Amino acid sequence: MRKKKLRKKRVLALLLGIFAVSWAIHSTIQKASTETISFHMDPNYPNIEVSSLSAMGTHVEFPVFHIEKVDQAIQTYIKEYILDSDRKDENSESVVKYHIAHYSEQTVSILFHENQGEKVKTNTLTINLMDGTILSINDLVLEDKLDEFVNILSNATFSKWKNTNQPFWADREMFKDFILYNDSLLFYIKQEGQQDVPLAISKQLFSHVLKEQFQASEANQDLIKNREPREIITEQSKQGIEEFLNQKVIALTFDDGPKQGTTDKILDLLTKYNAHATFFVLGSMAEKNPDLLKRMSKEGQEIGNHTYNHKQMTKLTDEEIYTELKQTENLIQKITGKTSELMRPPYGSIDVRVRNVLNDDMEVMLWNIDTEDWKCRNTDEIVQEVMNNAADGKVILMHDIYQTSVEAVSIILEKLSSQGYKFVSASELLEIQKRRMMVNEGI
Ligand code: ZN
């Protein structure tokens, strides 16, 4: 009996073996055009090997981690989403390269990129290194929080899209390509016939819906370099525009700083009142106080361009105007990683020629309540001027370089808050006005 059973088992094993071999051959024939070659080590990661998969003239390079489930997941992904995607010209040769965008203890995010004429086509893949699963945005958030998450992402994206002429739409599908950093998520937004648009959104914005393991932590820090996208949409930047549409809003704006001893106190006050404001900084001051600029950016305050030397622009040559703005813009970008959307000419002095020199993507922001705080240096007078003229949609001009102005800000924030005003940044105000207009026109 025993022997018979054993023989049966052997026969079964043999049959299974034959089946496995023939299946393997069959698969090989079917995927005959797919080949893998290991050829060198990734220069940035000493333990990672570079391999490639090819099919029909497309060669996809990919990293081999020597973690079986992970390596398997990468290859399956490439076969399904890169090699099998509809390729317009099957006769031409193309190479898809990869870049390890983020590699932490818990996850790895890989960006595949391919030059297609003028455009770069991207694919991203984020894998949980613990179990080799490919992560989708659903996997990142708490149960039942996906809708809220997509809503937050849509709101954040809207702010980025508003200055372009592209139609805006947002759904889950839009956020399927992402890279998981420690502090942010970077999405590659795809639009028909367009270059994929990278868009980084800070985790602060949605940390309340994010699963604990994906929150910013030691385990999610990059193993090699601490890289994050340069320009990140932060919590305070545009979130909640909707809730302001039916409220009284007002914009505090501060020129000529930043300055130690005053700007920092104003930042403290803004935080205390959960208020947003805009600082039109001078390049010459920003250069001396990069930490204040960093703080503004980190705390979600808006930074605008007020030129480098505070010269009257109407008296400058085209080239001088350009240099004054460009120097300051470069500084803002270098220090905060963000670009400024708004500029304010010194003394409010501007004409058609100056406007022509300004870059299209920089909007001019003037004001309609002038506190003349630089002249009077009197807290009561400043407060009085604001309280006499405050109204929904007004823009208040102050300077964050005087002690009297700091004291006035403290009182103004308290008084206007108690009257129900919401303090928004200048570009938020423009956005709110635009959205209200759209509502009125039934768009
Ligand atoms: Zn000024």
PDB file of C-alpha atoms and ligand atoms in Angstrom, residues 255-256 282 306 310 345-347 399, ligand 1:
ATOM      1  CA  ASP A 255       6.538  95.499   2.101  1.00  0.00           C
ATOM      2  CA  ASP A 256      10.268  96.180   2.370  1.00  0.00           C
ATOM      3  CA  LEU A 282      13.214  93.188  -1.141  1.00  0.00           C
ATOM      4  CA  HIS A 306       9.276  93.891  -4.363  1.00  0.00           C
ATOM      5  CA  HIS A 310      13.587  99.459  -4.109  1.00  0.00           C
ATOM      6  CA  PRO A 345       6.403  97.894  -7.675  1.00  0.00           C
ATOM      7  CA  PRO A 346       8.153 100.193  -5.143  1.00  0.00           C
ATOM      8  CA  TYR A 347       6.017 103.306  -4.456  1.00  0.00           C
ATOM      9  CA  HIS A 399       5.657  97.531   6.297  1.00  0.00           C
TER      10      HIS A 399
HETATM   11 ZN    ZN B   1       8.310  99.443  -0.654  1.00  0.00          ZN
END
